[in-house]
Amino acid sequence: MKKTILCSAAALAFAAMPALAGSTTVEFAAADGTTSVVVFNTDGTATMDGGDAIPYTMDDETHTVCGQTPDGDLCATFDETGTDVGFSTGYTNTAGATGTATITAVAE
């Protein structure tokens, strides 16, 4: 489930990242009650709960992110994107998980 949330988080964080930000931190609250924290870096990698970095890509037009997890590619689509701390949006990923993602920090 954590890998599923990570990929979903990447969509919000990458789209929400200001051009000069070094990282964006997003808290994901899945519909099943699971919560995870993901840090998205401007180098195109993300880490979840302090784990290993994985690469991801973002399609701004469709609000869809795809990540390369150890279990294979996983994509997530967000309802909308934002840039400010406190911004929240819903998400659904290709594994069928849904929930809410909230930007909790942006660092340059």
Coordinates of C-alpha atoms in Angstrom, one line a residue:
M1 CA 0.0 0.0 0.0
K2 CA 2.9 2.4 0.8
K3 CA 4.2 2.1 -2.8
T4 CA 0.7 2.9 -4.1
I5 CA 0.5 6.0 -1.9
L6 CA 4.0 7.1 -2.9
C7 CA 3.2 7.2 -6.6
S8 CA 0.0 9.1 -5.9
A9 CA 1.9 11.6 -3.8
A10 CA 4.3 12.3 -6.6
A11 CA 1.6 13.7 -8.7
L12 CA 0.6 16.3 -6.3
A13 CA 4.0 17.2 -5.1
F14 CA 5.6 17.5 -8.5
A15 CA 2.8 19.6 -9.9
A16 CA 2.8 21.7 -6.7
M17 CA 6.6 22.3 -6.6
P18 CA 7.6 25.9 -7.1
A19 CA 10.4 26.2 -9.7
L20 CA 13.2 26.9 -7.1
A21 CA 12.0 24.5 -4.4
G22 CA 14.4 21.8 -3.4
S23 CA 11.6 19.6 -2.1
T24 CA 7.9 19.4 -1.3
T25 CA 6.6 17.3 1.5
V26 CA 3.1 15.7 1.2
E27 CA 1.1 13.8 3.7
F28 CA -1.2 11.2 2.2
A29 CA -4.3 9.9 4.0
A30 CA -5.6 6.9 2.1
A31 CA -9.3 6.0 2.3
D32 CA -8.3 2.8 4.2
G33 CA -6.9 4.9 7.0
T34 CA -3.2 4.5 6.1
T35 CA -1.1 7.7 6.4
S36 CA 2.3 8.3 4.8
V37 CA 4.7 11.2 4.3
V38 CA 6.4 11.6 1.0
V39 CA 9.3 14.1 0.1
F40 CA 9.5 15.0 -3.5
N41 CA 12.8 16.3 -4.7
T42 CA 13.5 18.5 -7.8
D43 CA 15.9 15.9 -9.1
G44 CA 12.9 13.7 -10.1
T45 CA 13.1 11.4 -7.1
A46 CA 10.8 10.9 -4.1
T47 CA 11.2 9.1 -0.8
M48 CA 8.4 7.8 1.5
D49 CA 8.7 7.6 5.2
G50 CA 12.5 7.8 4.9
G51 CA 12.8 4.9 2.4
D52 CA 14.8 4.6 -0.8
A53 CA 14.4 7.2 -3.5
I54 CA 12.4 6.2 -6.6
P55 CA 12.1 8.1 -9.9
Y56 CA 8.8 9.6 -11.2
T57 CA 7.4 11.6 -14.1
M58 CA 4.5 14.0 -14.2
D59 CA 2.0 14.9 -16.9
D60 CA 0.8 18.4 -16.0
E61 CA -2.1 18.3 -18.4
T62 CA -3.8 15.2 -17.0
H63 CA -2.5 15.7 -13.4
T64 CA -1.1 12.2 -13.6
V65 CA 2.2 10.9 -12.2
C66 CA 3.9 7.6 -12.8
G67 CA 6.6 6.1 -10.6
Q68 CA 8.9 3.2 -11.0
T69 CA 8.4 1.2 -7.9
P70 CA 10.1 -2.1 -7.1
D71 CA 6.8 -3.8 -8.0
G72 CA 6.6 -2.1 -11.4
D73 CA 5.2 1.2 -12.8
L74 CA 2.3 2.8 -10.9
C75 CA 0.3 5.9 -12.0
A76 CA -2.0 8.2 -10.1
T77 CA -4.3 11.0 -11.1
F78 CA -5.2 14.0 -8.9
D79 CA -8.4 16.0 -8.9
E80 CA -6.4 19.2 -9.1
T81 CA -2.9 20.6 -8.3
G82 CA -1.8 23.4 -6.1
T83 CA 1.4 25.1 -4.8
D84 CA 0.7 26.2 -1.2
V85 CA 1.3 24.5 2.1
G86 CA -2.1 23.3 3.3
F87 CA -3.4 22.6 -0.2
S88 CA -5.3 19.3 -0.3
T89 CA -6.8 17.3 -3.2
G90 CA -8.2 13.8 -3.9
Y91 CA -6.4 11.1 -5.8
T92 CA -7.0 7.8 -7.5
N93 CA -4.2 5.4 -8.7
T94 CA -4.0 2.5 -11.1
A95 CA -4.1 0.1 -8.2
G96 CA -7.5 1.5 -7.2
A97 CA -6.5 3.3 -4.1
T98 CA -8.1 6.7 -3.3
G99 CA -7.5 9.3 -0.6
T100 CA -6.5 12.9 0.1
A101 CA -3.0 14.4 -0.3
T102 CA -2.0 17.6 1.6
I103 CA 1.1 19.7 1.0
T104 CA 2.8 20.1 4.5
A105 CA 6.1 21.8 3.6
V106 CA 8.0 23.3 0.7
A107 CA 11.8 23.8 1.0
E108 CA 14.2 25.6 -1.3

